Amino acid sequence: QVQLVESGGGSVQAGGSLRLSCAASGYIYSSKCMGWFRQAPGKEREGVAAIYTGGGSAYYADSVKGRFTISQDNDKNTVYLQMGSLKPEDTAMYYCAAVLASGAYCARNFIRYSAYGYWGQGTQVTVSS
């Protein structure tokens, strides 16, 4: 089992920044695909970014490219999502997800909700205009 705990959410004005953290614990392989999703009220869960921890390759949804950066600290088993130039439409509950998989799988499936087997409880991000 893998447990994921998100932190770092909060309220920020448009144009501001936040950094989310996802700490993984439990039975952990070194190589896995870890992603960030978000879900706004009344909307489907949307893939935002992912990173393959075995090699560090990162993947982004078009909606956040150039504004968000995903990174990892393998010593801490933690993945970060640095969010910049935030917009009101970025307001959502943000979830961390993980799947024990290859880099190729991560590249093909990073944005698919069904591709992940482990989920955190989420952290709220609110961006005001």
Short mmCIF file of N, CA, C and O in Angstrom, two decimals:
data_model
loop_
_atom_site.label_atom_id
_atom_site.label_comp_id
_atom_site.label_asym_id
_atom_site.label_seq_id
_atom_site.Cartn_x
_atom_site.Cartn_y
_atom_site.Cartn_z
N GLN A 1 0.83 -1.19 0.00
CA GLN A 1 0.00 0.00 0.00
C GLN A 1 0.87 1.25 0.00
O GLN A 1 1.94 1.28 0.58
N VAL A 2 0.39 2.26 -0.65
CA VAL A 2 1.06 3.56 -0.68
C VAL A 2 0.08 4.59 -0.13
O VAL A 2 -1.09 4.62 -0.53
N GLN A 3 0.54 5.37 0.81
CA GLN A 3 -0.28 6.45 1.35
C GLN A 3 0.26 7.78 0.83
O GLN A 3 1.48 7.99 0.79
N LEU A 4 -0.66 8.65 0.45
CA LEU A 4 -0.30 9.95 -0.10
C LEU A 4 -0.97 11.04 0.72
O LEU A 4 -2.18 10.96 0.98
N VAL A 5 -0.18 12.03 1.12
CA VAL A 5 -0.72 13.13 1.91
C VAL A 5 -0.33 14.45 1.24
O VAL A 5 0.87 14.75 1.11
N GLU A 6 -1.34 15.22 0.84
CA GLU A 6 -1.09 16.51 0.21
C GLU A 6 -1.08 17.62 1.26
O GLU A 6 -1.76 17.52 2.29
N SER A 7 -0.37 18.67 0.94
CA SER A 7 -0.37 19.87 1.77
C SER A 7 0.00 21.06 0.90
O SER A 7 0.46 20.89 -0.24
N GLY A 8 -0.21 22.25 1.45
CA GLY A 8 0.22 23.45 0.76
C GLY A 8 -0.87 24.25 0.10
O GLY A 8 -0.60 25.32 -0.45
N GLY A 9 -2.08 23.75 0.12
CA GLY A 9 -3.17 24.51 -0.47
C GLY A 9 -3.48 25.76 0.33
O GLY A 9 -2.98 25.96 1.44
N GLY A 10 -4.31 26.60 -0.26
CA GLY A 10 -4.70 27.83 0.43
C GLY A 10 -5.38 28.78 -0.52
O GLY A 10 -5.78 28.40 -1.63
N SER A 11 -5.50 30.01 -0.06
CA SER A 11 -6.13 31.06 -0.86
C SER A 11 -5.09 32.06 -1.32
O SER A 11 -4.21 32.44 -0.55
N VAL A 12 -5.21 32.47 -2.56
CA VAL A 12 -4.24 33.39 -3.14
C VAL A 12 -4.95 34.25 -4.19
O VAL A 12 -5.96 33.83 -4.75
N GLN A 13 -4.42 35.41 -4.42
CA GLN A 13 -4.98 36.27 -5.45
C GLN A 13 -4.46 35.88 -6.82
O GLN A 13 -3.38 35.28 -6.94
N ALA A 14 -5.22 36.23 -7.83
CA ALA A 14 -4.81 35.94 -9.20
C ALA A 14 -3.42 36.51 -9.47
O ALA A 14 -3.11 37.62 -9.04
N GLY A 15 -2.61 35.73 -10.15
CA GLY A 15 -1.24 36.12 -10.42
C GLY A 15 -0.25 35.62 -9.38
O GLY A 15 0.96 35.67 -9.60
N GLY A 16 -0.76 35.11 -8.28
CA GLY A 16 0.09 34.64 -7.20
C GLY A 16 0.58 33.22 -7.42
O GLY A 16 0.35 32.62 -8.47
N SER A 17 1.27 32.71 -6.40
CA SER A 17 1.89 31.38 -6.48
C SER A 17 1.57 30.56 -5.24
O SER A 17 1.33 31.11 -4.16
N LEU A 18 1.60 29.26 -5.42
CA LEU A 18 1.48 28.31 -4.31
C LEU A 18 2.33 27.10 -4.65
O LEU A 18 2.51 26.78 -5.83
N ARG A 19 2.80 26.42 -3.63
CA ARG A 19 3.50 25.16 -3.84
C ARG A 19 2.79 24.06 -3.06
O ARG A 19 2.67 24.14 -1.84
N LEU A 20 2.34 23.06 -3.77
CA LEU A 20 1.72 21.90 -3.16
C LEU A 20 2.77 20.81 -2.97
O LEU A 20 3.68 20.66 -3.78
N SER A 21 2.58 20.05 -1.90
CA SER A 21 3.46 18.92 -1.62
C SER A 21 2.64 17.65 -1.52
O SER A 21 1.50 17.67 -1.06
N CYS A 22 3.23 16.55 -1.92
CA CYS A 22 2.61 15.24 -1.80
C CYS A 22 3.65 14.29 -1.22
O CYS A 22 4.62 13.93 -1.90
N ALA A 23 3.44 13.91 0.02
CA ALA A 23 4.37 13.00 0.69
C ALA A 23 3.85 11.58 0.59
O ALA A 23 2.70 11.31 0.95
N ALA A 24 4.69 10.68 0.09
CA ALA A 24 4.31 9.29 -0.08
C ALA A 24 4.96 8.44 1.01
O ALA A 24 6.11 8.64 1.38
N SER A 25 4.20 7.48 1.52
CA SER A 25 4.73 6.56 2.52
C SER A 25 4.12 5.18 2.27
O SER A 25 3.22 5.02 1.47
N GLY A 26 4.65 4.20 2.98
CA GLY A 26 4.17 2.84 2.79
C GLY A 26 5.12 2.07 1.91
O GLY A 26 6.32 2.31 1.91
N TYR A 27 4.60 1.14 1.15
CA TYR A 27 5.39 0.28 0.30
C TYR A 27 5.72 1.03 -0.98
O TYR A 27 4.88 1.18 -1.85
N ILE A 28 6.91 1.52 -1.09
CA ILE A 28 7.24 2.45 -2.16
C ILE A 28 8.34 1.88 -3.04
O ILE A 28 9.41 1.51 -2.57
N TYR A 29 8.07 1.77 -4.34
CA TYR A 29 9.10 1.49 -5.32
C TYR A 29 9.78 2.80 -5.67
O TYR A 29 9.20 3.87 -5.54
N SER A 30 10.98 2.72 -6.17
CA SER A 30 11.64 3.94 -6.58
C SER A 30 11.06 4.49 -7.87
O SER A 30 11.09 5.69 -8.09
N SER A 31 10.50 3.63 -8.69
CA SER A 31 10.01 4.09 -9.99
C SER A 31 8.49 4.04 -10.02
O SER A 31 7.90 2.98 -9.99
N LYS A 32 7.90 5.19 -10.08
CA LYS A 32 6.45 5.26 -10.17
C LYS A 32 6.08 6.56 -10.87
O LYS A 32 6.87 7.48 -10.99
N CYS A 33 4.85 6.58 -11.31
CA CYS A 33 4.29 7.77 -11.93
C CYS A 33 3.46 8.48 -10.87
O CYS A 33 2.55 7.87 -10.29
N MET A 34 3.80 9.70 -10.58
CA MET A 34 3.05 10.47 -9.59
C MET A 34 2.46 11.69 -10.26
O MET A 34 3.17 12.45 -10.93
N GLY A 35 1.17 11.84 -10.08
CA GLY A 35 0.47 12.91 -10.77
C GLY A 35 -0.30 13.82 -9.85
O GLY A 35 -0.55 13.49 -8.69
N TRP A 36 -0.65 14.95 -10.39
CA TRP A 36 -1.55 15.89 -9.73
C TRP A 36 -2.80 16.05 -10.59
O TRP A 36 -2.70 16.25 -11.81
N PHE A 37 -3.93 15.96 -9.91
CA PHE A 37 -5.21 16.19 -10.56
C PHE A 37 -5.92 17.30 -9.81
O PHE A 37 -5.58 17.64 -8.68
N ARG A 38 -6.94 17.84 -10.41
CA ARG A 38 -7.77 18.83 -9.74
C ARG A 38 -9.22 18.63 -10.14
O ARG A 38 -9.51 18.14 -11.21
N GLN A 39 -10.07 19.04 -9.21
CA GLN A 39 -11.50 18.92 -9.46
C GLN A 39 -12.21 20.13 -8.88
O GLN A 39 -12.15 20.36 -7.67
N ALA A 40 -12.85 20.86 -9.76
CA ALA A 40 -13.66 22.01 -9.34
C ALA A 40 -15.09 21.53 -9.15
O ALA A 40 -15.51 20.53 -9.74
N PRO A 41 -15.88 22.23 -8.34
CA PRO A 41 -17.27 21.83 -8.12
C PRO A 41 -18.03 21.70 -9.43
O PRO A 41 -17.98 22.60 -10.28
N GLY A 42 -18.70 20.57 -9.60
CA GLY A 42 -19.51 20.35 -10.78
C GLY A 42 -18.74 19.95 -12.02
O GLY A 42 -19.31 19.80 -13.10
N LYS A 43 -17.43 19.76 -11.87
CA LYS A 43 -16.60 19.40 -13.02
C LYS A 43 -15.92 18.06 -12.78
O LYS A 43 -15.79 17.60 -11.66
N GLU A 44 -15.46 17.45 -13.86
CA GLU A 44 -14.74 16.20 -13.76
C GLU A 44 -13.32 16.43 -13.25
O GLU A 44 -12.77 17.52 -13.38
N ARG A 45 -12.76 15.38 -12.67
CA ARG A 45 -11.37 15.46 -12.22
C ARG A 45 -10.47 15.57 -13.44
O ARG A 45 -10.58 14.80 -14.39
N GLU A 46 -9.55 16.52 -13.37
CA GLU A 46 -8.71 16.86 -14.52
C GLU A 46 -7.24 16.62 -14.20
O GLU A 46 -6.75 17.09 -13.15
N GLY A 47 -6.53 15.92 -15.07
CA GLY A 47 -5.10 15.73 -14.90
C GLY A 47 -4.36 17.02 -15.17
O GLY A 47 -4.63 17.71 -16.15
N VAL A 48 -3.41 17.34 -14.29
CA VAL A 48 -2.68 18.59 -14.37
C VAL A 48 -1.24 18.35 -14.76
O VAL A 48 -0.72 18.98 -15.69
N ALA A 49 -0.57 17.47 -14.04
CA ALA A 49 0.85 17.22 -14.30
C ALA A 49 1.22 15.88 -13.69
O ALA A 49 0.52 15.37 -12.82
N ALA A 50 2.34 15.34 -14.16
CA ALA A 50 2.83 14.09 -13.59
C ALA A 50 4.34 14.04 -13.76
O ALA A 50 4.92 14.72 -14.61
N ILE A 51 4.95 13.19 -12.94
CA ILE A 51 6.39 12.99 -13.03
C ILE A 51 6.69 11.52 -12.86
O ILE A 51 6.07 10.84 -12.04
N TYR A 52 7.62 11.03 -13.67
CA TYR A 52 8.08 9.66 -13.53
C TYR A 52 9.27 9.70 -12.59
O TYR A 52 10.33 10.25 -12.93
N THR A 53 9.13 9.14 -11.41
CA THR A 53 10.16 9.30 -10.38
C THR A 53 11.42 8.50 -10.69
O THR A 53 12.45 8.78 -10.10
N GLY A 54 11.32 7.55 -11.61
CA GLY A 54 12.50 6.77 -11.96
C GLY A 54 13.52 7.56 -12.75
O GLY A 54 14.71 7.26 -12.73
N GLY A 55 13.04 8.57 -13.49
CA GLY A 55 13.98 9.33 -14.31
C GLY A 55 13.77 10.83 -14.25
O GLY A 55 14.61 11.59 -14.73
N GLY A 56 12.65 11.24 -13.68
CA GLY A 56 12.40 12.66 -13.53
C GLY A 56 11.66 13.31 -14.68
O GLY A 56 11.45 14.53 -14.66
N SER A 57 11.24 12.54 -15.68
CA SER A 57 10.50 13.13 -16.80
C SER A 57 9.18 13.69 -16.30
O SER A 57 8.49 13.05 -15.51
N ALA A 58 8.85 14.87 -16.78
CA ALA A 58 7.65 15.56 -16.33
C ALA A 58 6.70 15.78 -17.49
O ALA A 58 7.13 15.95 -18.64
N TYR A 59 5.41 15.77 -17.16
CA TYR A 59 4.37 15.91 -18.19
C TYR A 59 3.33 16.90 -17.67
O TYR A 59 3.03 16.92 -16.47
N TYR A 60 2.76 17.69 -18.59
CA TYR A 60 1.83 18.73 -18.19
C TYR A 60 0.62 18.78 -19.11
O TYR A 60 0.74 18.56 -20.32
N ALA A 61 -0.51 19.12 -18.53
CA ALA A 61 -1.68 19.44 -19.33
C ALA A 61 -1.46 20.80 -19.98
O ALA A 61 -0.76 21.67 -19.44
N ASP A 62 -2.08 20.99 -21.13
CA ASP A 62 -1.90 22.24 -21.87
C ASP A 62 -2.34 23.44 -21.04
O ASP A 62 -1.77 24.53 -21.16
N SER A 63 -3.32 23.24 -20.20
CA SER A 63 -3.89 24.36 -19.43
C SER A 63 -2.91 24.94 -18.41
O SER A 63 -3.11 26.05 -17.92
N VAL A 64 -1.86 24.19 -18.07
CA VAL A 64 -0.94 24.67 -17.04
C VAL A 64 0.50 24.79 -17.53
O VAL A 64 1.38 25.22 -16.78
N LYS A 65 0.75 24.41 -18.76
CA LYS A 65 2.12 24.49 -19.29
C LYS A 65 2.65 25.91 -19.19
O LYS A 65 1.97 26.87 -19.53
N GLY A 66 3.87 26.02 -18.71
CA GLY A 66 4.50 27.32 -18.56
C GLY A 66 4.16 28.02 -17.26
O GLY A 66 4.80 29.02 -16.92
N ARG A 67 3.19 27.50 -16.52
CA ARG A 67 2.80 28.12 -15.26
C ARG A 67 3.07 27.22 -14.06
O ARG A 67 3.38 27.69 -12.97
N PHE A 68 2.92 25.92 -14.26
CA PHE A 68 3.12 24.95 -13.18
C PHE A 68 4.37 24.13 -13.44
O PHE A 68 4.71 23.84 -14.60
N THR A 69 5.04 23.76 -12.36
CA THR A 69 6.21 22.90 -12.46
C THR A 69 6.11 21.79 -11.43
O THR A 69 5.90 22.05 -10.24
N ILE A 70 6.27 20.56 -11.89
CA ILE A 70 6.26 19.41 -10.99
C ILE A 70 7.71 18.99 -10.76
O ILE A 70 8.53 19.00 -11.69
N SER A 71 8.01 18.62 -9.52
CA SER A 71 9.37 18.19 -9.20
C SER A 71 9.32 17.15 -8.09
O SER A 71 8.26 16.89 -7.52
N GLN A 72 10.46 16.55 -7.80
CA GLN A 72 10.48 15.48 -6.81
C GLN A 72 11.70 15.61 -5.91
O GLN A 72 12.72 16.16 -6.30
N ASP A 73 11.55 15.07 -4.72
CA ASP A 73 12.66 14.91 -3.79
C ASP A 73 12.61 13.45 -3.36
O ASP A 73 11.83 13.08 -2.48
N ASN A 74 13.44 12.63 -3.98
CA ASN A 74 13.38 11.20 -3.71
C ASN A 74 13.79 10.86 -2.29
O ASN A 74 13.31 9.88 -1.71
N ASP A 75 14.66 11.66 -1.71
CA ASP A 75 15.07 11.39 -0.33
C ASP A 75 13.91 11.55 0.64
O ASP A 75 13.85 10.88 1.68
N LYS A 76 13.00 12.42 0.29
CA LYS A 76 11.83 12.67 1.14
C LYS A 76 10.59 11.98 0.64
O LYS A 76 9.51 12.13 1.24
N ASN A 77 10.70 11.25 -0.48
CA ASN A 77 9.52 10.61 -1.10
C ASN A 77 8.40 11.62 -1.27
O ASN A 77 7.24 11.36 -0.93
N THR A 78 8.75 12.77 -1.77
CA THR A 78 7.80 13.87 -1.89
C THR A 78 7.84 14.43 -3.31
O THR A 78 8.92 14.56 -3.90
N VAL A 79 6.66 14.73 -3.81
CA VAL A 79 6.52 15.39 -5.11
C VAL A 79 5.88 16.75 -4.87
O VAL A 79 5.00 16.89 -4.02
N TYR A 80 6.34 17.73 -5.61
CA TYR A 80 5.86 19.10 -5.45
C TYR A 80 5.19 19.57 -6.73
O TYR A 80 5.55 19.15 -7.83
N LEU A 81 4.25 20.47 -6.56
CA LEU A 81 3.66 21.16 -7.69
C LEU A 81 3.76 22.65 -7.41
O LEU A 81 3.04 23.17 -6.57
N GLN A 82 4.69 23.29 -8.10
CA GLN A 82 4.85 24.73 -7.98
C GLN A 82 3.91 25.38 -8.98
O GLN A 82 4.02 25.16 -10.19
N MET A 83 2.99 26.18 -8.46
CA MET A 83 1.97 26.81 -9.31
C MET A 83 2.20 28.30 -9.34
O MET A 83 2.26 28.94 -8.27
N GLY A 84 2.34 28.86 -10.52
CA GLY A 84 2.54 30.30 -10.67
C GLY A 84 1.52 30.89 -11.62
O GLY A 84 0.79 30.18 -12.32
N SER A 85 1.48 32.21 -11.64
CA SER A 85 0.53 32.94 -12.50
C SER A 85 -0.87 32.36 -12.36
O SER A 85 -1.57 32.12 -13.35
N LEU A 86 -1.26 32.16 -11.12
CA LEU A 86 -2.54 31.49 -10.86
C LEU A 86 -3.71 32.33 -11.34
O LEU A 86 -3.69 33.57 -11.29
N LYS A 87 -4.73 31.61 -11.81
CA LYS A 87 -5.94 32.22 -12.35
C LYS A 87 -7.13 31.73 -11.53
O LYS A 87 -7.09 30.64 -10.95
N PRO A 88 -8.21 32.49 -11.52
CA PRO A 88 -9.41 32.01 -10.80
C PRO A 88 -9.86 30.63 -11.28
O PRO A 88 -10.37 29.84 -10.48
N GLU A 89 -9.66 30.33 -12.54
CA GLU A 89 -10.07 29.02 -13.06
C GLU A 89 -9.19 27.88 -12.56
O GLU A 89 -9.48 26.70 -12.82
N ASP A 90 -8.11 28.19 -11.86
CA ASP A 90 -7.30 27.15 -11.23
C ASP A 90 -7.88 26.71 -9.89
O ASP A 90 -7.38 25.76 -9.27
N THR A 91 -8.91 27.40 -9.44
CA THR A 91 -9.55 27.06 -8.18
C THR A 91 -10.13 25.65 -8.24
O THR A 91 -10.91 25.33 -9.15
N ALA A 92 -9.73 24.81 -7.31
CA ALA A 92 -10.18 23.42 -7.29
C ALA A 92 -9.60 22.71 -6.08
O ALA A 92 -8.70 23.24 -5.40
N MET A 93 -10.09 21.51 -5.84
CA MET A 93 -9.42 20.60 -4.93
C MET A 93 -8.34 19.89 -5.73
O MET A 93 -8.62 19.36 -6.81
N TYR A 94 -7.13 19.89 -5.21
CA TYR A 94 -6.00 19.27 -5.89
C TYR A 94 -5.65 17.97 -5.21
O TYR A 94 -5.50 17.91 -3.99
N TYR A 95 -5.52 16.94 -6.03
CA TYR A 95 -5.25 15.60 -5.53
C TYR A 95 -3.92 15.08 -6.07
O TYR A 95 -3.61 15.29 -7.25
N CYS A 96 -3.22 14.37 -5.22
CA CYS A 96 -2.02 13.67 -5.63
C CYS A 96 -2.40 12.22 -5.91
O CYS A 96 -3.25 11.65 -5.21
N ALA A 97 -1.77 11.63 -6.91
CA ALA A 97 -2.04 10.25 -7.28
C ALA A 97 -0.75 9.55 -7.62
O ALA A 97 0.23 10.19 -8.04
N ALA A 98 -0.76 8.23 -7.49
CA ALA A 98 0.45 7.46 -7.78
C ALA A 98 0.08 6.11 -8.38
O ALA A 98 -0.98 5.55 -8.10
N VAL A 99 0.99 5.62 -9.21
CA VAL A 99 0.86 4.28 -9.75
C VAL A 99 2.27 3.74 -9.94
O VAL A 99 3.16 4.46 -10.37
N LEU A 100 2.43 2.47 -9.61
CA LEU A 100 3.73 1.83 -9.79
C LEU A 100 3.82 1.40 -11.24
O LEU A 100 3.16 0.46 -11.65
N ALA A 101 4.60 2.11 -12.04
CA ALA A 101 4.57 1.90 -13.48
C ALA A 101 5.87 2.37 -14.10
O ALA A 101 6.71 3.00 -13.46
N SER A 102 5.99 2.10 -15.39
CA SER A 102 7.18 2.47 -16.14
C SER A 102 7.08 3.91 -16.64
O SER A 102 6.00 4.52 -16.61
N GLY A 103 8.19 4.41 -17.13
CA GLY A 103 8.18 5.74 -17.71
C GLY A 103 7.30 5.84 -18.93
O GLY A 103 6.62 6.85 -19.14
N ALA A 104 7.29 4.79 -19.74
CA ALA A 104 6.45 4.79 -20.94
C ALA A 104 4.97 4.86 -20.56
O ALA A 104 4.19 5.58 -21.19
N TYR A 105 4.60 4.12 -19.54
CA TYR A 105 3.21 4.15 -19.07
C TYR A 105 2.87 5.56 -18.58
O TYR A 105 1.80 6.08 -18.86
N CYS A 106 3.77 6.15 -17.85
CA CYS A 106 3.53 7.50 -17.31
C CYS A 106 3.32 8.48 -18.46
O CYS A 106 2.40 9.30 -18.42
N ALA A 107 4.16 8.40 -19.47
CA ALA A 107 4.07 9.33 -20.59
C ALA A 107 2.73 9.19 -21.33
O ALA A 107 2.15 10.17 -21.76
N ARG A 108 2.27 7.96 -21.47
CA ARG A 108 1.03 7.71 -22.23
C ARG A 108 -0.21 8.02 -21.44
O ARG A 108 -1.24 8.40 -22.01
N ASN A 109 -0.14 7.84 -20.12
CA ASN A 109 -1.37 7.83 -19.32
C ASN A 109 -1.45 8.89 -18.22
O ASN A 109 -2.39 8.86 -17.43
N PHE A 110 -0.51 9.80 -18.17
CA PHE A 110 -0.40 10.67 -17.00
C PHE A 110 -1.66 11.49 -16.74
O PHE A 110 -1.91 11.89 -15.60
N ILE A 111 -2.45 11.72 -17.75
CA ILE A 111 -3.58 12.61 -17.59
C ILE A 111 -4.88 11.82 -17.34
O ILE A 111 -5.93 12.42 -17.12
N ARG A 112 -4.80 10.50 -17.34
CA ARG A 112 -5.98 9.66 -17.18
C ARG A 112 -6.23 9.33 -15.73
O ARG A 112 -5.39 8.72 -15.07
N TYR A 113 -7.40 9.66 -15.25
CA TYR A 113 -7.78 9.39 -13.88
C TYR A 113 -7.67 7.90 -13.57
O TYR A 113 -7.17 7.51 -12.49
N SER A 114 -8.10 7.06 -14.49
CA SER A 114 -8.16 5.62 -14.25
C SER A 114 -6.78 4.96 -14.26
O SER A 114 -6.66 3.77 -13.93
N ALA A 115 -5.74 5.70 -14.64
CA ALA A 115 -4.41 5.12 -14.71
C ALA A 115 -3.74 4.98 -13.35
O ALA A 115 -2.74 4.28 -13.22
N TYR A 116 -4.28 5.62 -12.33
CA TYR A 116 -3.64 5.68 -11.03
C TYR A 116 -4.34 4.79 -10.01
O TYR A 116 -5.56 4.67 -10.03
N GLY A 117 -3.55 4.22 -9.12
CA GLY A 117 -4.12 3.30 -8.14
C GLY A 117 -4.19 3.84 -6.73
O GLY A 117 -4.91 3.30 -5.90
N TYR A 118 -3.44 4.89 -6.47
CA TYR A 118 -3.40 5.45 -5.12
C TYR A 118 -3.71 6.94 -5.19
O TYR A 118 -3.23 7.64 -6.09
N TRP A 119 -4.48 7.40 -4.21
CA TRP A 119 -4.91 8.79 -4.19
C TRP A 119 -4.79 9.37 -2.79
O TRP A 119 -5.01 8.66 -1.79
N GLY A 120 -4.47 10.66 -2.75
CA GLY A 120 -4.52 11.37 -1.49
C GLY A 120 -5.90 11.94 -1.27
O GLY A 120 -6.81 11.77 -2.09
N GLN A 121 -6.04 12.65 -0.14
CA GLN A 121 -7.35 13.19 0.24
C GLN A 121 -7.61 14.56 -0.37
O GLN A 121 -8.75 15.03 -0.35
N GLY A 122 -6.59 15.20 -0.88
CA GLY A 122 -6.78 16.47 -1.55
C GLY A 122 -6.45 17.67 -0.69
O GLY A 122 -6.49 17.61 0.54
N THR A 123 -6.13 18.76 -1.36
CA THR A 123 -5.89 20.03 -0.70
C THR A 123 -6.52 21.13 -1.55
O THR A 123 -6.41 21.12 -2.78
N GLN A 124 -7.22 22.04 -0.90
CA GLN A 124 -8.00 23.05 -1.62
C GLN A 124 -7.13 24.22 -2.03
O GLN A 124 -6.35 24.76 -1.23
N VAL A 125 -7.30 24.64 -3.27
CA VAL A 125 -6.65 25.85 -3.79
C VAL A 125 -7.75 26.78 -4.27
O VAL A 125 -8.60 26.39 -5.08
N THR A 126 -7.72 28.00 -3.76
CA THR A 126 -8.71 29.01 -4.14
C THR A 126 -7.98 30.24 -4.64
O THR A 126 -7.14 30.81 -3.94
N VAL A 127 -8.31 30.65 -5.86
CA VAL A 127 -7.67 31.82 -6.47
C VAL A 127 -8.74 32.87 -6.69
O VAL A 127 -9.72 32.64 -7.40
N SER A 128 -8.55 34.02 -6.09
CA SER A 128 -9.54 35.09 -6.20
C SER A 128 -9.06 36.13 -7.22
O SER A 128 -7.86 36.37 -7.38
N SER A 129 -10.04 36.75 -7.86
CA SER A 129 -9.70 37.74 -8.89
C SER A 129 -9.53 39.12 -8.30
O SER A 129 -9.85 39.37 -7.14
#
